[in-house]
Tab-separated table of C-alpha atoms in Angstrom:
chain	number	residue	atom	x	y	z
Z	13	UNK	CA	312.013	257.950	35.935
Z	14	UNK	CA	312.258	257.004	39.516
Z	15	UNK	CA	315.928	256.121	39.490
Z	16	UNK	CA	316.580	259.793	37.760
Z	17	UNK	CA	314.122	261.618	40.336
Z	18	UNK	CA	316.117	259.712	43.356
Z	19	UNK	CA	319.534	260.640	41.894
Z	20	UNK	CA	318.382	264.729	42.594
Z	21	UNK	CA	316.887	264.323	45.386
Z	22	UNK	CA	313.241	265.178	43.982
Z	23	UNK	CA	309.720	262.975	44.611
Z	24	UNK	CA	309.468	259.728	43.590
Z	25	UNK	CA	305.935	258.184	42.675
Z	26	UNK	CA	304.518	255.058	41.876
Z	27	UNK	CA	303.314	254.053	38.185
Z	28	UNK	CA	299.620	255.055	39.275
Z	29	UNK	CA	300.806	258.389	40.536
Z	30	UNK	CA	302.715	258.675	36.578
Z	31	UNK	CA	299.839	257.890	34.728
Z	32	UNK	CA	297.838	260.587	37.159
Z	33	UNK	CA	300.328	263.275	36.887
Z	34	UNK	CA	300.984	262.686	33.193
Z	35	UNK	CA	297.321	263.084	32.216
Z	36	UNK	CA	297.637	266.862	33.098
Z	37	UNK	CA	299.967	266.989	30.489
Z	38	UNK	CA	297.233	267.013	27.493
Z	39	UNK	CA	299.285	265.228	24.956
Z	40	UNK	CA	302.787	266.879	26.337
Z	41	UNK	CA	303.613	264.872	29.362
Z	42	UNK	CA	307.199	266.088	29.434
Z	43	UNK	CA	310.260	264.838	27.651
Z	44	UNK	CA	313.260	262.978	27.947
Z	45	UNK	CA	317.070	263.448	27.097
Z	46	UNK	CA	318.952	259.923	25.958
Z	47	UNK	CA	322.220	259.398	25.134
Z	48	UNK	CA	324.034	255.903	24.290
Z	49	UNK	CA	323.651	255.217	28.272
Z	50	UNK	CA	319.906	255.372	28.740
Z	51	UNK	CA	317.980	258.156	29.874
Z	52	UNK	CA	319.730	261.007	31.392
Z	53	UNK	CA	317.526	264.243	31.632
Z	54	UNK	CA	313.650	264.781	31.998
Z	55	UNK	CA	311.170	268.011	32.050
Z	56	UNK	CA	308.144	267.651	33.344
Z	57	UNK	CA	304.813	269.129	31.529
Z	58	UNK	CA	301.513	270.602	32.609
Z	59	UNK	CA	299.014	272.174	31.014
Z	60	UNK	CA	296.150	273.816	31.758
Z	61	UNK	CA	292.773	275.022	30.997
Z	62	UNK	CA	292.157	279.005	31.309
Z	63	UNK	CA	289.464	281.757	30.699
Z	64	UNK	CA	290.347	285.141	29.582
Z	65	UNK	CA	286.698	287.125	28.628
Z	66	UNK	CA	285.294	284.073	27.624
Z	67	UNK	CA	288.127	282.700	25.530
Z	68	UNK	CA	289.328	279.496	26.539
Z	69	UNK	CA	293.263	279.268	26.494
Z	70	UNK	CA	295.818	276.819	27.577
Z	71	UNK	CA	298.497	277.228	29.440
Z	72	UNK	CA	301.647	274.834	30.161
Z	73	UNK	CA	304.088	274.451	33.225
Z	74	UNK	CA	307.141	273.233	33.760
Z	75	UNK	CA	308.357	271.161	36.843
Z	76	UNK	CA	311.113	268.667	37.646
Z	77	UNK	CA	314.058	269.739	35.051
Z	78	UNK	CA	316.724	267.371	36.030
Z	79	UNK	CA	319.815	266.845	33.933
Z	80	UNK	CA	322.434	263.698	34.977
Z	81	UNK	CA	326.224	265.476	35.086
Z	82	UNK	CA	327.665	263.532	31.549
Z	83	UNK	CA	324.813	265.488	30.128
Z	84	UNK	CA	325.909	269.250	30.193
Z	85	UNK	CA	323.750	271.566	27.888
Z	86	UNK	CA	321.166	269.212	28.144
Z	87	UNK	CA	318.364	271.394	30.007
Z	88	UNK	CA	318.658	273.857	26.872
Z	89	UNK	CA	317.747	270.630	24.564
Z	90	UNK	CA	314.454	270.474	27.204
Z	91	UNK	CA	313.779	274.041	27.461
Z	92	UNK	CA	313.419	274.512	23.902
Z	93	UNK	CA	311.109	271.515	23.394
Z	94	UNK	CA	309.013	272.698	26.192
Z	95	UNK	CA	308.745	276.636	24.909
Z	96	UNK	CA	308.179	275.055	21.330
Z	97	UNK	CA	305.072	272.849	22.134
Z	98	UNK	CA	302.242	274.390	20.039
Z	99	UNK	CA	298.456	275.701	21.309
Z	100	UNK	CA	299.410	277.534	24.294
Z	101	UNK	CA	299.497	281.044	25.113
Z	102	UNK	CA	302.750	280.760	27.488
Z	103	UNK	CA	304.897	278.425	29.145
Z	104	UNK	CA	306.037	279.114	32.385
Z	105	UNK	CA	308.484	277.975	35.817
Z	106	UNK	CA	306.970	279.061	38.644
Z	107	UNK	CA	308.740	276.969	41.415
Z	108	UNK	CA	313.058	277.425	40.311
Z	109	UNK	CA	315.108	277.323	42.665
Z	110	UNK	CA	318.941	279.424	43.100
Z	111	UNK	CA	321.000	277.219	40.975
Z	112	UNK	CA	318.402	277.030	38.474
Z	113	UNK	CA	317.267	280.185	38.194
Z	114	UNK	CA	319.679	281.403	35.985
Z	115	UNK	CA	319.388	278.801	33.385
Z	116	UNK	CA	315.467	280.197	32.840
Z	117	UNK	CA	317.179	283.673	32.444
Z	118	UNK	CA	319.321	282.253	29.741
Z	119	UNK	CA	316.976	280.564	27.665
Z	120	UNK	CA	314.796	283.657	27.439
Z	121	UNK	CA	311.938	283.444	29.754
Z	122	UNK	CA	311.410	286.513	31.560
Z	123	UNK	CA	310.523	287.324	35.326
Z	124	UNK	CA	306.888	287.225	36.354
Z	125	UNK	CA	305.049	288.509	38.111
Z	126	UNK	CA	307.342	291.112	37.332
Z	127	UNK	CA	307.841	293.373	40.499
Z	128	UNK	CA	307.212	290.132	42.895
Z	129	UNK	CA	309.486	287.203	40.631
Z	130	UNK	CA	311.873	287.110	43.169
Z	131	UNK	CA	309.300	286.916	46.724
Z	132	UNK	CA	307.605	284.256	49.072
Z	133	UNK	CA	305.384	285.677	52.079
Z	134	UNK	CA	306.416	283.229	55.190
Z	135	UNK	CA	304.654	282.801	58.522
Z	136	UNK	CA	306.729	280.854	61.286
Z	137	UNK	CA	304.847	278.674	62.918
Z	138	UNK	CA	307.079	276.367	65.495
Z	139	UNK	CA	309.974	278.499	65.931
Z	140	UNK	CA	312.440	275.680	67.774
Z	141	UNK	CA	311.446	273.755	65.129
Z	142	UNK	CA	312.424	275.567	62.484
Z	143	UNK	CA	316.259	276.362	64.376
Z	144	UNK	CA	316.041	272.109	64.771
Z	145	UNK	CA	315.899	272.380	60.845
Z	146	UNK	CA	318.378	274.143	60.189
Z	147	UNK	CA	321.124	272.441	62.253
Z	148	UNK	CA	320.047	269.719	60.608
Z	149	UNK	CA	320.354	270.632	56.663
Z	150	UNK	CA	324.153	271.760	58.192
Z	151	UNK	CA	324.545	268.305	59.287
Z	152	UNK	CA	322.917	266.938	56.463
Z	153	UNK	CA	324.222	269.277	53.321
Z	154	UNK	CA	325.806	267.009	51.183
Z	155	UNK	CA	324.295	263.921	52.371
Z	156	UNK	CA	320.580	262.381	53.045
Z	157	UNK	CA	320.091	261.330	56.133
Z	158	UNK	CA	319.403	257.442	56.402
Z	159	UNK	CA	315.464	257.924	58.407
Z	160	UNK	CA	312.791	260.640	57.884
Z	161	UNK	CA	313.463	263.137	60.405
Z	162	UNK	CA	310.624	265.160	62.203
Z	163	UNK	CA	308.178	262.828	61.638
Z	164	UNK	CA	305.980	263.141	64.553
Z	165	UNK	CA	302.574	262.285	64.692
Z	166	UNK	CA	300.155	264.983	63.709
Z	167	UNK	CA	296.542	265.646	64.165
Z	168	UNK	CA	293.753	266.500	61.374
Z	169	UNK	CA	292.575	270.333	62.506
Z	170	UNK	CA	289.370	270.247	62.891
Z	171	UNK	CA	286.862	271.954	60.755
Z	172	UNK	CA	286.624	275.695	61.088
Z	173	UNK	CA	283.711	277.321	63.299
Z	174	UNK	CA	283.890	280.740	61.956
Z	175	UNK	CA	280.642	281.858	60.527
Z	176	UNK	CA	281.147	282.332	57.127
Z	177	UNK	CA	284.280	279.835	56.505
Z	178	UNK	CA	283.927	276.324	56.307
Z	179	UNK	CA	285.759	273.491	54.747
Z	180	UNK	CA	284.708	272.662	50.889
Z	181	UNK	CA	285.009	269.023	49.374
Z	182	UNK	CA	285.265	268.957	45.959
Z	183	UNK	CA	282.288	266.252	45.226
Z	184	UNK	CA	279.631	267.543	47.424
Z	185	UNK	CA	280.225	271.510	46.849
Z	186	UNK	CA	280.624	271.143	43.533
Z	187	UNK	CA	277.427	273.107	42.540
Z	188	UNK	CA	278.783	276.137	45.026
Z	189	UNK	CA	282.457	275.324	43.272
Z	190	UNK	CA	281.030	276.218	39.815
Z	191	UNK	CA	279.105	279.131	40.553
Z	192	UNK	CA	282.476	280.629	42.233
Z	193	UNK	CA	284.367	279.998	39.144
Z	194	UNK	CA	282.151	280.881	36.596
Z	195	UNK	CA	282.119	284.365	38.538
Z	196	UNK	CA	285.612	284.577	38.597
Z	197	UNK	CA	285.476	284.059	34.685
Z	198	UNK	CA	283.279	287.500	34.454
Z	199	UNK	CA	285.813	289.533	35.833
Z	200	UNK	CA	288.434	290.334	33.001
Z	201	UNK	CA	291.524	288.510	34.175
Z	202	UNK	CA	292.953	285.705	32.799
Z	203	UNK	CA	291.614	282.414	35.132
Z	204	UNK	CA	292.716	279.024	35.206
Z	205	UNK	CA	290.301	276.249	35.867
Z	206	UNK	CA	289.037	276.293	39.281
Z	207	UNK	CA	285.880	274.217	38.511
Z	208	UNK	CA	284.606	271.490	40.678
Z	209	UNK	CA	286.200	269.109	38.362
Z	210	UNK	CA	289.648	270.509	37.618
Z	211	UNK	CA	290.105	270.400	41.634
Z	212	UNK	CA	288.471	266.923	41.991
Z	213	UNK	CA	291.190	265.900	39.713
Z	214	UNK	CA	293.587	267.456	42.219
Z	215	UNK	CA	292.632	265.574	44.901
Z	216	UNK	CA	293.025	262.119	43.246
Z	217	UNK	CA	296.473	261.644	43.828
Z	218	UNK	CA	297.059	258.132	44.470
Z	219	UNK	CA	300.512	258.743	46.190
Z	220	UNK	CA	299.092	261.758	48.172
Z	221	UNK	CA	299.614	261.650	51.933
Z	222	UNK	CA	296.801	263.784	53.066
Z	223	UNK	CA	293.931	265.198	51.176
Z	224	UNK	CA	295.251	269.139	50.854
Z	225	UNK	CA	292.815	271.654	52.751
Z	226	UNK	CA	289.957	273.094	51.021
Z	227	UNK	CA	288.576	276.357	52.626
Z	228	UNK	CA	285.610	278.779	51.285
Z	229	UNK	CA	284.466	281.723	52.491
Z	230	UNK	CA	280.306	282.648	51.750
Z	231	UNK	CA	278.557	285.643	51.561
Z	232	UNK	CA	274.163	285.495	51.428
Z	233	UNK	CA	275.144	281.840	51.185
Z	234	UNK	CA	277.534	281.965	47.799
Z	235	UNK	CA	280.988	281.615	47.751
Z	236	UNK	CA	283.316	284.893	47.443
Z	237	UNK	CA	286.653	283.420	48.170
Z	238	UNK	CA	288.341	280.087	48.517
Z	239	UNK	CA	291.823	279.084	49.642
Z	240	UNK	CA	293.832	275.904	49.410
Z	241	UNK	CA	296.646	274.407	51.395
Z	242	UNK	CA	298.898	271.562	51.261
Z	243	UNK	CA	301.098	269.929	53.471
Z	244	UNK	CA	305.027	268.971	52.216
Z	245	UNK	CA	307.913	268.101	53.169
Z	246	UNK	CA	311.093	269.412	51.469
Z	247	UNK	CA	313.131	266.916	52.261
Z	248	UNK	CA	314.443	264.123	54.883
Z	249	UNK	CA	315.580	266.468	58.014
Z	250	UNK	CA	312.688	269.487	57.298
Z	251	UNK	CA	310.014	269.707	58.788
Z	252	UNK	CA	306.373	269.750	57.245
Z	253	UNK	CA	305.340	273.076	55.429
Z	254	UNK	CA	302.134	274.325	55.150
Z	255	UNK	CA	301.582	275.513	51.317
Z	256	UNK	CA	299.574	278.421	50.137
Z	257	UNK	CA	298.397	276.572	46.872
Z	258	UNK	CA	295.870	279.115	45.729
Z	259	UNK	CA	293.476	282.051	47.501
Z	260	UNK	CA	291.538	283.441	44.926
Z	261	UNK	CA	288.120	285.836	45.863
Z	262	UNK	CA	285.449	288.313	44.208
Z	263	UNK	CA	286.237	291.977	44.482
Z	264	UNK	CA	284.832	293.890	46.784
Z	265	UNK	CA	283.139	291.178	49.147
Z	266	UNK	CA	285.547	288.702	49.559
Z	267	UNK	CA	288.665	290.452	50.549
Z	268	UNK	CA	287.808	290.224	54.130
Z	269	UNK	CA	286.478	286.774	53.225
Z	270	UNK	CA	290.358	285.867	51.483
Z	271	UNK	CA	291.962	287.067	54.634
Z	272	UNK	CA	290.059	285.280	56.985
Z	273	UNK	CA	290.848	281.819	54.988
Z	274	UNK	CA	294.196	282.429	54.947
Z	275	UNK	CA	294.290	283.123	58.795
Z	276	UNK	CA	292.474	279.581	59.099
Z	277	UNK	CA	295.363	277.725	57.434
Z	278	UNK	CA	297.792	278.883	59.296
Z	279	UNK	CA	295.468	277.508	62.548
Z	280	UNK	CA	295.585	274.327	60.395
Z	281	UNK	CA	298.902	274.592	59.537
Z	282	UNK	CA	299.787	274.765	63.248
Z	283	UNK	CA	297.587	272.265	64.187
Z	284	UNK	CA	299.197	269.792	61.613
Z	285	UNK	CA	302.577	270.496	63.176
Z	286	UNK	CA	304.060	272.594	59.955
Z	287	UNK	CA	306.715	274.758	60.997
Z	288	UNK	CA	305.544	277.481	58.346
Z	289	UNK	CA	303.277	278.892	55.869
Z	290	UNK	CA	304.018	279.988	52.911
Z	291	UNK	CA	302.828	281.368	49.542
Z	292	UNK	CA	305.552	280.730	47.096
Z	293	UNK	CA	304.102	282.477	44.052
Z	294	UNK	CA	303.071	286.031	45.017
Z	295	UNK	CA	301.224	289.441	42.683
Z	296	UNK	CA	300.345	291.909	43.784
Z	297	UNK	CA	296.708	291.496	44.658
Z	298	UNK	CA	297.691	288.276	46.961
Z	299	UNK	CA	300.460	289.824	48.627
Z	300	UNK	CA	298.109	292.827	50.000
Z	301	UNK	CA	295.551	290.298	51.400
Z	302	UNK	CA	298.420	288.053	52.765
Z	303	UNK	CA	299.885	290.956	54.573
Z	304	UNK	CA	296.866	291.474	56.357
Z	305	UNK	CA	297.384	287.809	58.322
Z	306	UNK	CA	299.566	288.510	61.299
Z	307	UNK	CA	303.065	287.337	61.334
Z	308	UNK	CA	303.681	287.152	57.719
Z	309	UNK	CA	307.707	287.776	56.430
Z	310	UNK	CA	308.498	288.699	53.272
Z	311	UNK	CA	311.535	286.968	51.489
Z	312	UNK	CA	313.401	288.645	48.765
Z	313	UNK	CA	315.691	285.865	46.979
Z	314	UNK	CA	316.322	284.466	43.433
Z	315	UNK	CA	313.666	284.883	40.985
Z	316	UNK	CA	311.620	282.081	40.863
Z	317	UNK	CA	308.735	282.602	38.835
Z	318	UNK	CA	309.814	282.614	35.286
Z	319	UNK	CA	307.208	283.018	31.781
Z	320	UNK	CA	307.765	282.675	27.856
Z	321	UNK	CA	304.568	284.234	26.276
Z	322	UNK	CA	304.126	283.053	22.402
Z	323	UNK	CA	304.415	285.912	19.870
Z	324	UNK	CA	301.914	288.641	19.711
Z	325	UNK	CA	301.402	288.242	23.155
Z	326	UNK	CA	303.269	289.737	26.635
Z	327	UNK	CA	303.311	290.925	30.145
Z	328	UNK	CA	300.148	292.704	29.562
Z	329	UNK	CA	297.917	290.132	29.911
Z	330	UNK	CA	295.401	290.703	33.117
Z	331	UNK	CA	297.164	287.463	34.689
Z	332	UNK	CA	298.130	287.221	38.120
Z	333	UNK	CA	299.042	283.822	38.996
Z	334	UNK	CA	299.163	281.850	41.951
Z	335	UNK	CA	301.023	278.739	43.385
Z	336	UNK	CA	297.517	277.313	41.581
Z	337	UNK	CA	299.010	277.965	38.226
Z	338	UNK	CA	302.599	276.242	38.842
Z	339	UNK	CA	303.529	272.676	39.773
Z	340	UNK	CA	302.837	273.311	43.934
Z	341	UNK	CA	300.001	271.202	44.027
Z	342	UNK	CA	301.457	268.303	41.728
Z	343	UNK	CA	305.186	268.378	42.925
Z	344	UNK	CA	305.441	268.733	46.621
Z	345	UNK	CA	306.953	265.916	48.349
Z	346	UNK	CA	304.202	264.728	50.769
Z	347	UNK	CA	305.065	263.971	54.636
Z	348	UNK	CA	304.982	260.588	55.881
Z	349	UNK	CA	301.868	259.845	57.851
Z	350	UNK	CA	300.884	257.498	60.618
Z	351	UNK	CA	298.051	256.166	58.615
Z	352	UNK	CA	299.388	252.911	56.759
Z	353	UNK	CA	297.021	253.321	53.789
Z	354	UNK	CA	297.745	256.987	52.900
Z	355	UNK	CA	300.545	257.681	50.963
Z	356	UNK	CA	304.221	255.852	50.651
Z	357	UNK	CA	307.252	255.783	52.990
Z	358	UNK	CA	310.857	256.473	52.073
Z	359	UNK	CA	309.711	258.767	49.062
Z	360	UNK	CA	313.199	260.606	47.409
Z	361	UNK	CA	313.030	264.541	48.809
Z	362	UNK	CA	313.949	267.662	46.845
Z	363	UNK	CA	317.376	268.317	47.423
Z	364	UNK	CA	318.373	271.283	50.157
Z	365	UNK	CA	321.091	272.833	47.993
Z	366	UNK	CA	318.737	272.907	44.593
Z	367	UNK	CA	319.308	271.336	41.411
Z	368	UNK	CA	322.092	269.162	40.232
Z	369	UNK	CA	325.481	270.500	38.689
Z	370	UNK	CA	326.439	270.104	34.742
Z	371	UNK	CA	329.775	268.848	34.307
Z	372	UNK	CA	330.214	267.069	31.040
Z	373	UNK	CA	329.217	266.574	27.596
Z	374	UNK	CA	327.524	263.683	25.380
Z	375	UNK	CA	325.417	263.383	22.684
Z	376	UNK	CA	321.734	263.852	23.313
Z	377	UNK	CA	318.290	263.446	21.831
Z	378	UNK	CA	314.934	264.602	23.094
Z	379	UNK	CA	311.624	263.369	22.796
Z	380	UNK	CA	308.276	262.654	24.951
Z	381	UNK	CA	308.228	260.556	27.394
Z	382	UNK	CA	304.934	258.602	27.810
Z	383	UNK	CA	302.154	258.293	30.734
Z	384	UNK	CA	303.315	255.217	32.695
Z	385	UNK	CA	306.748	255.239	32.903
């Protein structure tokens, strides 16, 4: 698995961080193409637990589609054994990139959110750094560089001293945790698990660098909004990025609340020495809180959120997703850290110029690959 995630440039992990990653996958880890030379394509699986109106649903999530070149068609094989797995109400690729974008389009799945598929909200945060970046992926385009570039030290931000906002841990706010979600279950839209335990399971990444950044916002001492960052690191000569992984809040008090949470990340984000922000999976009710933060861009590119609903169902459903709901906070490629006991140096990066190329043919069988490999 390793040896085909290094090949395209995407994250490496260790068998630990497998078995962790793979247990999201309910029975569906992801599958594998082999030919008469080994293994030669993967798709990653993830499902997930959702509420709709009390109704519990499952959802499932695509990440890592990576095809070697002597397998061309092979992603279609994949595709169709991920859209085909049973018990779920859609299957979805929320984090595509521009050379594999189109291959979604052609295998049916349709743009979603609809009117925002194709948009990330970005807030520039070191602006020399960011021009540093970019000579560098010209330098750097069609080769890895042989040391981790921008790799400064950084500092933990402290905890926030707004009143109102303060920093939530998973184990001790769980009670606060579960009243939030079991709110956000009453209002009508289609939820997925934000309980105390889905996002304690989150934070047990044995090859994460950093523990991601937990915010909540309260209201008469209750929770009305919570956001959640992550630091990355796209590859060897990017900087760190600051990701949006979910802000989620109860109508009408914790708009204000949502905002505010936001504004602390990017302080964080800052602090941490990310050279952005962003919120990679946008709807419509996110995008008019995000645009409320100062110095927010919106990007218009390829479409990048991609869904297949099951029969009977469609675009109608009262979803609007988040970077929560894709593979942002399993996937990222975490920053190297000064701290010897966090994380894992010289970790394969996801590759600047996207996905790898399909340039021949062989035979091909797919099947599921297995927690632990």
């Amino acid at each position: 698995m390793n040896d085909l995630h290094r090949w395209a440039w995407f994250p490496e992990r260790s068998e630990a961080g497998w078995e962790w990653v793979h247990r999201f996958g309910q029975g569906y880890p992801g599958w594998v193409l082999e030919d008469h030379e080994g293994v030669c394509g993967y798709l990653g699986n993830i499902r997930q637990d959702y509420a709709l109106r009390g109704t519990s649903l499952s959802g499932a999530t695509g990440y890592s589609l990576i095809v070697l070149p002597r397998a061309k068609g092979g992603s279609r094989l994949l595709l169709d054994a991920f859209r085909s797995q049973p018990d779920v109400f859609a299957t979805s690729i929320f984090n595509s990139n521009d050379r594999a974008a189109p291959i979604y389009s052609r295998e049916g799945f349709t743009a979603f959110p609809q009117d925002w598929a194709d948009t990330k909200i970005v807030w520039p945060l070191a602006p020399m750094t960011i021009l540093s970046e970019r000579i560098a992926r010209s330098l750097y385009r069609n080769r890895r560089p042989s040391r981790e570039l921008f790799s400064g030290g950084r500092e933990r931000p402290p905890g926030p001293n707004a009143a109102g906002l303060s920093a939530l841990d998973p184990w001790t706010d769980a009670a606060a945790i579960n009243l939030f979600y079991a709110e956000l279950r009453n209002t009508g839209s289609l939820i997925a698990d934000r309980s105390a335990r889905a996002l304690q399971d989150r934070f047990s990444d044995p090859d994460r660098a950093e523990l991601p950044m937990l915010y909540g916002w309260r209201d008469d001492d209750r929770l009305s909004a919570v956001a959640l960052g992550q630091l990355g690191k796209m590859s060897e000569c990017e900087a760190p990025i600051l990701d949006i992984i979910d802000v989620v809040w109860l109508e009408p008090r914790g708009t204000a609340g949502a905002a505010a949470l936001l504004a602390q990340l990017k302080t964080a984000g800052r602090r941490a020495g990310a050279s952005r922000m962003r919120l990679s999976l946008v709807n419509q009710t996110t995008a008019e809180v995000a645009l409320r933060v100062p110095g927010a861009v919106i990007r218009h590119r390829h479409i990048h959120g991609h869904v297949g609903f099951v029969a009977g169902l469609d675009e109608d459903l009262p979803w609007a997703p988040t970077p929560f709901d894709g593979d942002f906070g399993f996937c990222l490629r975490p920053p190297p850290t000064n701290t010897p006991q966090l994380g894992r140096k010289g970790r394969a990066s996801v590759p600047p110029r996207g996905s790898p190329a399909f340039d021949s043919a062989a035979p091909l069988s797919a099947h599921h690959s297995r927690a632990g490999v």
